[in-house]
Amino acid sequence: MQLNCVGIPPAEMLTNELDKTKEELREKDNDLKRRDRKEFILESNFALNDLFGTGLICYGDPYTLHLESMLESIRSVNAEIPKDLHIYTTRITDPNAFAWRDGNLFVNIGLFDLLDNDAQLAFVLCHEIIHYTNEHVKEQFIYRKELETTNDSKLLGDKLSAREFQEASNFYSQQLETEADIEGLKLFLNTHYNIQEGIKALERLKSHENSSLHEDIRIYELFGFSDKLKDSIQENFTKLCREISSFINSQQDSIPQSHPALDYRIEYINKYVLEHGFATDTGLILTPAYKQLKESCSYDVFISDYKNHNYELVFYQGWVNHQKNTEYSDFFTEYALRSFYYLMTSYDAGVKKNFVPFDSIGLAQVGYVLGVVMQMEDSKKEHHLAHFIEQITFDELEDGSYFFYCALRDLISKLESSEPKIDWYQTYLDKYISGQYVLLAKNRLK
Amino acid sequence: MRAGPFISTILLCTLLSCDTGLYITKSKHLNEGNAIDKIVSIEPVVSLLNKSNKEVGTRKVASFLKEQEFTASIANACKRNGIELLLYDLDEGNVDAAYFNQLCRLKYEINRQLGLQVENTELLENETRNLKTLLGFSAPVHYFDHGVEIQMDYLDLAEHYGTKYFSVQSLFTVKKNVFFINAAVDVVHSEFVYTEVRRVVGTPSRKNLVPVLYDSFAILKTELR
């Protein structure tokens, strides 16, 4: 897809900035003093015109058309969103989006590259819509003016701390960003997009933030070092990158940021989702996205089984959906994890016996259970893995899965010795490929 | 009428009008019987800065109004020099998709290259010094065989607009002095063919701008000896 403007330019791009300013100044607004208001509107309109004049803004291209349809879809379930919003794609590669005072939203092409799906993009759009609807640009302008005129701090940057100065000179303050996150999330929850996917947008942005230092660059190729030197050069380069990264991370709190730290944003967004029952915790998912889920698989049966403590059924349902590899397999795995946990707890309490997870245990089944167990907290993993291994016998394992059996045993032993983050899989895969387990299995069978 | 005395008069006027600040480079090819008949001007810009080198408030409006005068003067100067001018300006609202897709990028490319060249001349920083010692040459016009290159992405613009010459004109202030820049590129050969930087004496009023612009396009069009 080419990022090229197509068709006749929209009227907003061709509006004369001075005419627009004059027209806006005729309207009344009591929030700002007359002089300040004039400055605010004038600066904003001229800056917008400059932005359009850079040639970085695109209209009518496939990306913008897609964004327009997404905006329409968000608006269809959120009546409070005004209709005078216009959206454009920019040629800027930095993964970001921004909202102008007058309802023009801009999404950088870099954001399309970074985010995984429409749900994440919709989350970002909702955030930007709130910046516009709540007039954050104006609020920030008022805040800046107040700082400039307050007696205690006439000289901005001189008597103010670095953080206060940064807060004032940003497009939006951190407080406004937080507000946009929460309010935007409310808009987003009404849409048909998958919530769990949407809120991952922040994690994707975080991954971009962390990848700013590319320690995997082969530096010796860039500068043509000799073969003798290349290893030591590369090693030093990697070491330097890590040192810089760790230094930046350690200084993160003291460097003024335009947005709140992403970790903090992810945490409170997740907390908000959990508190309001939008997560899978309660099994009550309120969004239209799950209408589709209901149709695609037996959602109601699934949830009622869960609520009626039929954990075995839920566990099997999770398994079936895991095999289908549907869009919602994560959702089912989440329930399967909980069910598995309850099942194992009931074994402990002696309430239930005879739970055999599968009729025949092969590579896939063991992999699934392992995947479920690995999502648990570290302290619970060991216990449940041990339980699981007790349930399966060597005879039940099909040929290939002996590898998993050994891997599980090894995992438990390593968890017992509390070795963090072990690379158990690769070690045992190597052993499996070399045929050690087949030999072991044959010996055991004898 | 022979061109010699005419050109001498123009140069004299140029020198008188611009006091010390004048810097012109022109392609030899353009000067040797390959005059420009048609040229595209991309968004003329006027940027009048305040004491703190910022364009704010009333300055912005003043720049905007001045820009309209400036644009009209460019059109007039081209007409008087027999150059057909195609002027594309966002403020005029006469832009199309090709403007946003390519002309804006070309404008950016020209300005970027121009910035590099003009910075090197130190003309803007030391405008009060004598031109001769500053630039190291005595003639106000400098000729070259091959101009500064630009990217080769704009070939199809020549077909779209019916000319291979594209130009950028701007008027801006540096340390209270007003400078005029006129730069033209040949998109077929992907190179600069003309660069002019000159200091405008006095305020950038229409009265002062008319001779400057006429001069500039005359030098661009005419074969100098």
XYZ file of C-alpha atoms in Angstrom:
671
model
C 0.000 0.000 0.000
C 1.357 3.374 -0.975
C 1.109 6.328 1.339
C 0.062 8.942 -1.200
C -2.657 11.569 -1.099
C -5.561 10.658 -3.339
C -8.303 12.881 -4.739
C -9.295 16.424 -3.906
C -7.762 17.808 -0.692
C -10.238 18.097 2.191
C -11.571 21.571 2.944
C -9.770 21.683 6.325
C -6.421 21.520 4.566
C -7.270 24.398 2.254
C -8.892 26.723 4.773
C -7.069 30.002 5.047
C -5.622 30.201 8.562
C -6.289 33.916 8.991
C -9.920 33.618 7.890
C -10.348 30.661 10.188
C -8.852 32.606 13.091
C -11.118 35.590 12.476
C -14.161 33.347 12.346
C -13.266 31.550 15.563
C -12.578 34.809 17.372
C -16.140 35.920 16.694
C -17.423 33.091 18.891
C -17.556 33.659 22.642
C -15.458 31.775 25.146
C -15.271 32.702 28.823
C -12.448 30.336 29.757
C -9.707 32.563 28.428
C -8.963 36.247 28.495
C -9.534 37.958 25.172
C -5.853 38.507 24.518
C -4.828 35.011 25.536
C -7.584 33.514 23.455
C -6.446 35.384 20.397
C -2.903 34.149 20.897
C -4.087 30.607 21.488
C -6.255 30.390 18.368
C -3.785 32.207 16.170
C -0.810 30.063 17.161
C -2.757 26.869 16.813
C -4.234 27.682 13.388
C -0.948 28.881 11.919
C 0.899 25.879 13.285
C -1.712 23.556 11.759
C -1.317 25.256 8.403
C 2.443 24.859 8.652
C 1.949 21.183 9.416
C -0.232 20.682 6.341
C 2.357 22.575 4.295
C 5.115 20.137 5.220
C 3.670 17.476 2.923
C 3.838 14.958 5.749
C 0.071 14.721 6.057
C -1.839 12.328 3.806
C -5.506 12.097 2.928
C -7.524 9.610 0.877
C -4.810 6.930 1.141
C -5.699 3.364 2.250
C -4.395 3.938 5.782
C -6.459 7.077 6.290
C -9.555 5.389 4.850
C -9.082 2.533 7.294
C -8.678 4.979 10.177
C -11.822 6.798 9.097
C -13.807 3.566 9.154
C -12.415 2.776 12.601
C -13.318 6.245 13.830
C -16.830 5.779 12.483
C -17.106 2.449 14.253
C -15.943 3.969 17.571
C -18.349 6.857 17.129
C -21.284 4.542 16.388
C -21.172 3.182 19.954
C -20.125 6.420 21.651
C -22.734 9.058 20.848
C -20.848 11.723 22.803
C -18.034 11.851 20.250
C -18.607 14.904 18.033
C -18.965 14.489 14.298
C -16.469 17.171 13.336
C -13.476 14.891 13.816
C -11.097 14.429 10.890
C -8.344 11.899 10.775
C -5.137 11.806 8.728
C -2.118 9.587 8.404
C 1.280 11.230 8.565
C 4.494 10.123 6.923
C 6.316 10.330 10.268
C 7.894 7.038 11.312
C 7.880 7.696 15.040
C 5.116 5.484 16.531
C 2.803 8.162 17.847
C -0.524 9.890 17.320
C -1.671 13.378 18.204
C -4.833 15.450 18.344
C -5.163 19.070 17.297
C -7.327 21.585 19.090
C -9.874 21.769 16.282
C -10.645 18.073 15.929
C -7.951 16.979 13.526
C -6.391 13.697 14.591
C -3.059 12.550 13.182
C -1.718 9.005 13.275
C 1.915 8.453 12.341
C 2.641 5.668 9.887
C 5.144 4.321 12.431
C 2.258 3.416 14.720
C 0.820 1.054 12.087
C 4.170 -0.650 11.985
C 4.440 -1.055 15.740
C 0.938 -2.112 16.750
C -0.310 -5.630 16.110
C -3.976 -5.154 15.338
C -6.951 -2.817 15.041
C -7.899 -3.261 18.685
C -4.617 -1.676 19.766
C -5.013 1.092 17.213
C -8.569 1.753 18.415
C -7.280 2.078 21.971
C -4.841 4.776 20.849
C -7.555 6.544 18.822
C -9.869 6.658 21.843
C -7.031 8.202 23.858
C -6.566 10.918 21.231
C -10.310 11.562 20.919
C -10.399 12.369 24.643
C -7.579 14.886 24.191
C -9.845 16.669 21.746
C -13.233 16.316 23.459
C -11.884 17.341 26.878
C -10.052 20.325 25.333
C -6.714 19.315 26.764
C -4.762 21.667 24.510
C -6.662 24.595 25.969
C -6.247 23.336 29.523
C -2.529 23.013 29.014
C -2.391 26.525 27.547
C -4.220 27.911 30.588
C -1.843 26.027 32.886
C 1.146 27.458 31.059
C -0.265 30.967 31.213
C -0.918 30.603 34.926
C 2.664 29.556 35.510
C 3.920 32.501 33.498
C 1.835 35.052 35.360
C 2.013 33.733 38.920
C 4.045 36.077 41.099
C 6.185 33.317 42.541
C 7.311 32.101 39.161
C 7.474 34.934 36.708
C 10.435 33.475 34.974
C 9.543 30.098 33.596
C 12.500 27.800 33.706
C 14.397 29.993 36.101
C 12.489 29.683 39.322
C 10.625 26.561 38.325
C 12.048 23.089 38.692
C 13.003 21.122 35.585
C 9.964 18.912 36.010
C 7.548 21.835 36.340
C 9.101 23.483 33.335
C 8.766 20.315 31.311
C 5.166 19.917 32.430
C 4.355 23.399 31.228
C 6.125 23.178 27.909
C 4.684 19.793 26.945
C 1.787 19.457 24.604
C -0.167 17.925 27.483
C 0.698 17.479 31.152
C 1.034 14.007 32.649
C -2.211 14.560 34.504
C -4.027 15.197 31.237
C -2.394 12.128 29.699
C -3.653 10.028 32.588
C -7.119 11.459 32.131
C -6.997 10.654 28.418
C -5.948 7.091 29.224
C -8.824 6.439 31.610
C -11.512 8.326 29.686
C -10.266 6.834 26.431
C -10.486 3.383 27.945
C -14.148 4.000 28.757
C -14.805 4.825 25.110
C -12.810 1.818 24.029
C -14.757 -0.557 26.286
C -17.945 0.292 24.407
C -16.496 -0.730 21.088
C -16.479 -4.182 19.540
C -12.703 -4.445 19.713
C -11.056 -7.050 21.906
C -10.182 -5.437 25.237
C -7.327 -7.740 26.115
C -5.693 -6.974 22.801
C -6.400 -3.241 22.950
C -4.700 -2.587 26.231
C -1.609 -4.331 24.911
C -0.996 -1.178 22.844
C 0.874 0.325 25.769
C 3.026 -2.775 26.077
C 3.876 -2.520 22.385
C 4.850 1.108 22.890
C 6.979 0.046 25.806
C 8.737 -2.553 23.697
C 9.559 0.198 21.206
C 10.862 2.381 24.011
C 13.133 -0.420 25.202
C 14.421 -1.238 21.740
C 16.000 2.160 21.223
C 19.458 0.717 21.809
C 20.162 -2.053 19.338
C 22.819 -4.156 20.916
C 22.348 -6.784 18.206
C 23.784 -4.479 15.525
C 26.907 -6.056 14.078
C 29.114 -3.085 14.680
C 32.214 -4.683 13.135
C 30.433 -4.838 9.777
C 29.688 -1.146 9.850
C 33.259 -0.121 10.409
C 35.038 -2.985 8.691
C 37.091 -4.269 11.594
C 39.400 -7.178 10.986
C 38.430 -10.721 11.934
C 40.860 -10.659 14.826
C 39.254 -7.640 16.380
C 35.614 -8.219 15.565
C 34.728 -10.421 18.529
C 36.207 -8.111 21.107
C 34.738 -5.042 19.374
C 31.268 -6.605 19.289
C 31.553 -7.698 22.890
C 32.519 -4.211 24.030
C 29.746 -2.666 21.955
C 27.130 -4.968 23.490
C 28.486 -4.245 26.944
C 28.357 -0.511 26.287
C 24.761 -0.734 25.019
C 23.705 -2.583 28.139
C 25.443 -0.097 30.384
C 23.765 2.811 28.620
C 20.375 1.075 28.815
C 20.757 0.349 32.498
C 21.897 3.916 33.119
C 18.887 5.321 31.249
C 16.567 3.008 33.167
C 18.096 4.063 36.463
C 17.681 7.725 35.547
C 14.142 7.303 34.251
C 12.579 8.936 37.305
C 14.713 12.044 37.143
C 14.315 12.673 33.397
C 11.188 14.769 32.781
C 8.771 12.860 30.534
C 5.808 14.093 28.523
C 3.772 10.996 29.371
C 3.603 9.083 32.648
C 5.968 6.115 32.704
C 4.574 3.338 30.540
C 4.929 0.791 33.326
C 2.724 2.927 35.501
C 0.183 3.425 32.695
C 0.018 -0.309 31.976
C -0.415 -1.021 35.657
C -3.268 1.352 36.265
C -5.030 0.482 33.013
C -4.910 -3.212 33.944
C -6.010 -2.402 37.452
C -8.917 -0.350 36.152
C -9.988 -3.144 33.807
C -9.865 -5.677 36.619
C -11.659 -3.460 39.115
C -14.495 -2.824 36.722
C -15.005 -6.452 35.832
C -13.933 -6.142 32.235
C -11.255 -8.777 32.532
C -11.694 -12.506 32.441
C -11.542 -12.600 36.221
C -15.263 -12.649 36.826
C -16.154 -14.254 33.557
C -18.390 -11.307 32.837
C -17.340 -9.582 29.688
C -19.503 -6.693 28.757
C -18.331 -5.743 25.319
C -19.988 -6.525 21.974
C -16.786 -8.292 20.928
C -17.904 -11.239 22.955
C -21.147 -11.515 21.063
C -18.957 -12.827 18.334
C -17.248 -15.038 20.857
C -20.589 -16.407 21.952
C -21.479 -17.274 18.385
C -18.137 -18.765 17.506
C -17.965 -21.117 20.488
C -20.203 -22.201 23.296
C -19.516 -19.204 25.444
C -22.639 -19.465 27.600
C -22.117 -23.148 28.274
C -18.532 -22.481 28.985
C -19.234 -19.699 31.477
C -22.088 -21.543 33.178
C -19.861 -24.617 33.567
C -17.250 -22.436 35.161
C -19.736 -20.828 37.507
C -21.163 -24.245 38.416
C -17.675 -25.481 39.320
C -17.522 -27.972 36.452
C -13.863 -27.295 36.119
C -13.085 -30.465 34.262
C -15.453 -29.482 31.455
C -14.019 -25.997 31.336
C -10.561 -27.466 31.174
C -11.552 -29.661 28.211
C -13.288 -26.749 26.486
C -10.108 -24.783 26.850
C -8.251 -27.678 25.311
C -10.664 -27.897 22.350
C -10.375 -24.201 21.668
C -6.655 -24.369 22.095
C -6.570 -26.981 19.329
C -8.789 -24.848 17.104
C -6.355 -21.995 17.632
C -9.174 -19.439 17.572
C -8.820 -15.744 18.105
C -9.969 -16.227 21.691
C -7.753 -19.133 22.638
C -5.982 -16.943 25.183
C -9.305 -16.287 26.806
C -10.073 -20.002 27.086
C -6.587 -20.771 28.298
C -7.133 -18.230 31.056
C -10.230 -20.126 32.208
C -8.521 -23.446 31.755
C -5.733 -22.208 33.983
C -8.196 -21.270 36.704
C -10.038 -24.564 36.364
C -6.811 -26.493 36.504
C -5.879 -24.612 39.625
C -9.191 -25.462 41.291
C -8.924 -29.075 40.224
C -5.494 -29.377 41.714
C -6.675 -27.671 44.903
C -9.498 -30.170 45.196
C -6.999 -32.996 44.881
C -5.081 -31.474 47.733
C -8.207 -31.217 49.840
C -9.131 -34.763 48.936
C -12.500 -33.706 47.523
C -11.948 -35.193 44.100
C -9.996 -38.133 42.946
C -9.608 -39.742 39.583
C -9.230 -36.644 37.440
C -7.521 -37.830 34.317
C -6.934 -34.791 32.154
C -6.913 -36.677 28.855
C -7.728 -40.108 27.549
C -4.402 -40.373 25.858
C -1.547 -38.139 26.703
C 0.620 -37.138 23.801
C 2.956 -34.371 22.894
C 0.163 -31.833 22.309
C -1.684 -32.580 25.547
C 1.410 -32.338 27.676
C 2.361 -29.145 25.870
C -1.060 -27.677 26.604
C -1.006 -28.497 30.281
C 2.506 -27.251 30.506
C 1.449 -24.006 28.818
C -1.388 -23.624 31.304
C 0.789 -24.324 34.300
C 3.523 -22.023 33.133
C 1.097 -19.102 33.364
C 0.770 -19.617 37.091
C 2.768 -17.765 39.673
C 6.251 -19.138 40.253
C 5.427 -20.316 43.761
C 2.523 -22.465 42.486
C 4.231 -23.871 39.408
C 6.327 -26.451 41.170
C 3.447 -27.821 43.175
C 1.106 -28.172 40.212
C 3.688 -29.581 37.887
C 4.488 -32.217 40.447
C 0.788 -32.975 40.730
C 0.406 -33.222 37.005
C 3.316 -35.575 36.616
C 1.926 -37.780 39.323
C -1.292 -38.097 37.339
C 0.332 -39.259 34.151
C 2.111 -42.504 33.863
C 4.923 -43.346 31.605
C 2.780 -45.781 29.628
C 0.296 -43.074 28.762
C 2.857 -41.050 26.958
C 3.072 -41.423 23.260
C 6.463 -41.658 21.699
C 7.440 -37.998 21.318
C 6.048 -36.698 24.557
C 8.621 -38.400 26.667
C 10.651 -35.360 25.987
C 8.085 -33.246 27.817
C 7.970 -35.702 30.647
C 11.692 -35.384 31.175
C 11.564 -31.683 30.705
C 8.894 -31.382 33.355
C 10.898 -33.444 35.793
C 13.879 -31.281 35.125
C 11.825 -28.153 35.507
C 10.592 -29.237 38.908
C 14.086 -30.068 40.068
C 15.294 -26.675 38.918
C 12.392 -24.887 40.541
C 13.194 -26.702 43.754
C 16.719 -25.412 43.584
C 15.139 -21.988 42.754
C 17.130 -21.258 39.636
C 15.465 -18.349 37.953
C 14.600 -18.316 34.219
C 16.114 -21.602 33.141
C 16.478 -22.457 29.511
C 15.161 -25.949 30.082
C 13.361 -26.347 26.798
C 16.335 -26.002 24.514
C 18.522 -28.278 26.644
C 15.999 -31.074 26.538
C 15.105 -30.533 22.945
C 18.746 -31.106 22.099
C 18.753 -34.286 24.140
C 15.526 -35.409 22.496
C 16.832 -34.792 19.000
C 19.998 -36.741 19.765
C 17.793 -39.734 20.702
C 18.733 -39.965 24.359
C 15.126 -40.142 25.509
C 14.141 -42.799 23.042
C 16.959 -44.904 24.418
C 15.885 -44.139 27.946
C 12.279 -44.988 27.103
C 13.263 -48.312 25.598
C 15.274 -49.158 28.691
C 12.362 -48.230 30.932
C 9.974 -50.352 28.892
C 12.170 -53.369 29.347
C 18.740 46.518 -28.218
C 21.986 44.990 -27.040
C 21.819 43.159 -23.761
C 25.108 44.480 -22.382
C 24.107 47.907 -21.114
C 20.789 46.522 -19.966
C 22.423 43.864 -17.847
C 24.967 46.329 -16.492
C 22.113 48.508 -15.361
C 20.455 45.570 -13.690
C 23.629 44.626 -11.888
C 24.188 48.192 -10.805
C 20.660 48.364 -9.484
C 21.199 45.060 -7.751
C 24.358 46.231 -6.059
C 22.791 49.503 -5.038
C 19.657 47.926 -3.711
C 21.317 45.234 -1.695
C 24.181 47.181 -0.212
C 26.673 44.493 0.814
C 24.673 41.299 0.990
C 24.404 39.556 -2.371
C 25.258 36.020 -3.282
C 24.274 34.432 -6.595
C 25.240 31.170 -8.237
C 23.900 30.247 -11.641
C 24.275 27.250 -13.902
C 26.390 27.881 -17.019
C 23.911 25.842 -19.010
C 21.119 28.188 -17.980
C 23.192 31.206 -18.884
C 24.135 29.990 -22.336
C 20.982 30.395 -24.374
C 18.772 28.039 -22.363
C 16.629 30.620 -20.651
C 13.733 29.683 -18.407
C 10.312 30.285 -19.971
C 8.139 28.600 -17.441
C 8.741 28.008 -13.746
C 6.817 26.607 -10.811
C 6.997 28.512 -7.557
C 6.263 26.414 -4.490
C 4.683 28.263 -1.619
C 6.529 31.578 -1.205
C 7.231 32.180 2.475
C 7.577 35.347 4.506
C 8.801 34.950 8.043
C 9.211 38.111 10.068
C 10.678 37.369 13.446
C 10.552 39.356 16.668
C 13.476 40.268 18.899
C 13.719 36.789 20.348
C 13.774 35.264 16.861
C 10.250 33.927 17.171
C 7.292 34.378 14.937
C 4.420 34.946 17.335
C 1.083 36.734 17.552
C 0.827 39.876 15.499
C 4.100 39.037 13.737
C 2.450 35.954 12.327
C -0.436 37.985 10.946
C 1.985 40.601 9.592
C 3.995 37.847 7.882
C 0.845 36.384 6.451
C -0.324 39.683 4.985
C 3.165 40.400 3.707
C 3.216 36.974 2.105
C 0.182 37.839 0.020
C 1.933 41.001 -1.229
C 5.103 39.024 -1.805
C 3.266 36.403 -3.853
C 1.598 39.064 -5.983
C 4.964 40.771 -6.529
C 6.562 37.496 -7.653
C 3.791 36.959 -10.190
C 4.247 40.511 -11.427
C 8.046 40.221 -11.683
C 7.769 36.996 -13.683
C 5.225 38.517 -16.010
C 7.450 41.514 -16.687
C 10.406 39.237 -17.375
C 8.435 37.041 -19.767
C 8.446 33.995 -17.517
C 5.258 31.970 -17.210
C 4.725 31.370 -13.511
C 2.773 28.499 -11.970
C 2.352 29.386 -8.343
C 1.173 26.722 -5.891
C 0.408 27.919 -2.420
C -1.627 26.334 0.353
C -2.888 29.764 1.369
C -4.159 30.364 -2.134
C -5.959 27.020 -1.981
C -4.861 26.060 -5.507
C -3.170 22.816 -4.543
C -3.862 19.230 -5.540
C -2.752 15.739 -4.503
C 0.529 16.100 -6.451
C 1.319 19.127 -4.284
C 1.055 17.115 -1.049
C 2.707 14.037 -2.526
C 5.672 15.572 -4.296
C 5.866 19.368 -4.407
C 6.020 19.646 -0.612
C 8.814 17.090 -0.508
C 10.667 18.929 -3.254
C 10.268 22.190 -1.351
C 11.679 20.501 1.736
C 14.566 19.089 -0.298
C 15.390 22.504 -1.806
C 15.234 24.235 1.564
C 17.402 21.594 3.167
C 20.111 21.852 0.532
C 19.819 25.618 0.491
C 20.244 25.759 4.246
C 23.499 23.867 3.931
C 24.795 26.157 1.214
C 23.751 29.416 2.787
C 25.137 28.466 6.164
C 28.480 27.795 4.558
C 28.680 31.247 3.030
C 28.399 32.836 6.488
C 26.572 35.565 4.657
C 23.750 35.718 7.121
C 25.968 35.763 10.167
C 28.348 38.497 9.015
C 26.277 40.580 6.687
C 28.025 43.793 7.640
C 31.402 42.621 6.342
C 32.601 43.445 2.908
C 31.212 41.003 0.358
C 34.537 40.624 -1.388
C 36.450 39.476 1.663
C 33.520 37.482 2.881
C 32.918 35.393 -0.197
C 36.328 35.527 -1.774
C 35.207 36.539 -5.234
C 34.600 39.878 -6.837
C 31.776 39.240 -9.275
C 28.316 39.111 -7.751
C 27.333 36.171 -9.962
C 29.092 32.864 -9.689
C 28.775 30.288 -12.488
C 29.095 26.530 -12.262
C 28.966 23.513 -14.554
C 27.184 21.169 -12.196
C 24.966 22.396 -9.426
C 24.299 20.908 -6.035
C 22.432 17.670 -6.545
C 18.985 16.842 -5.277
C 17.206 13.487 -5.208
C 16.080 12.024 -8.517
C 12.521 11.357 -7.331
C 10.874 14.321 -8.987
C 11.235 13.512 -12.681
C 7.543 13.005 -13.279
C 6.820 16.499 -11.951
C 8.306 17.890 -15.174
C 5.653 16.095 -17.188
C 2.859 16.929 -14.761
C 3.563 20.678 -14.667
C 5.030 21.109 -18.160
C 8.356 22.527 -16.978
C 11.494 21.130 -15.417
C 12.206 24.250 -13.348
C 10.866 24.503 -9.819
C 11.656 27.302 -7.452
C 11.332 28.465 -3.872
C 11.210 32.103 -2.836
C 11.312 33.329 0.713
C 11.758 36.447 2.726
C 13.049 36.201 6.278
C 14.727 38.213 8.981
C 18.082 37.598 10.597
C 19.252 40.062 13.241
C 16.757 42.708 12.149
C 17.923 42.456 8.507
C 15.555 41.166 5.844
C 16.913 38.644 3.359
C 15.454 37.416 0.122
C 16.144 33.934 -1.213
C 15.358 32.681 -4.681
C 16.409 29.163 -5.587
C 15.564 27.144 -8.681
C 16.152 23.474 -9.434
C 16.049 21.407 -12.597
C 14.171 18.203 -11.716
C 15.207 16.416 -14.926
C 18.908 16.793 -14.202
C 18.258 16.732 -10.429
C 20.363 19.755 -9.600
C 20.235 23.350 -8.503
C 20.438 25.802 -11.392
C 20.114 29.052 -9.545
C 20.633 30.280 -6.002
C 20.337 33.827 -4.848
C 20.546 35.315 -1.387
C 20.369 39.057 -0.979
C 19.771 41.555 1.753
C 16.801 43.833 1.241
C 17.553 47.378 2.249
C 14.882 48.968 4.393
C 11.535 47.467 5.266
C 10.167 44.702 3.075
C 7.436 46.942 1.693
C 5.957 46.369 -1.723
C 7.816 49.412 -2.984
C 11.143 47.925 -1.932
C 10.310 44.420 -3.029
C 9.306 45.179 -6.603
C 12.820 46.093 -7.853
C 14.419 43.251 -5.892
C 12.090 40.664 -7.372
C 12.309 42.119 -10.868
C 16.090 42.024 -10.615
C 16.136 38.516 -9.351
C 13.985 37.056 -12.114
C 15.811 39.147 -14.726
C 19.118 37.591 -13.704
C 17.498 34.172 -13.694
C 16.077 34.656 -17.165
C 18.676 36.753 -18.939
C 21.886 35.576 -20.496
C 24.615 37.426 -18.624
C 27.986 38.265 -20.167
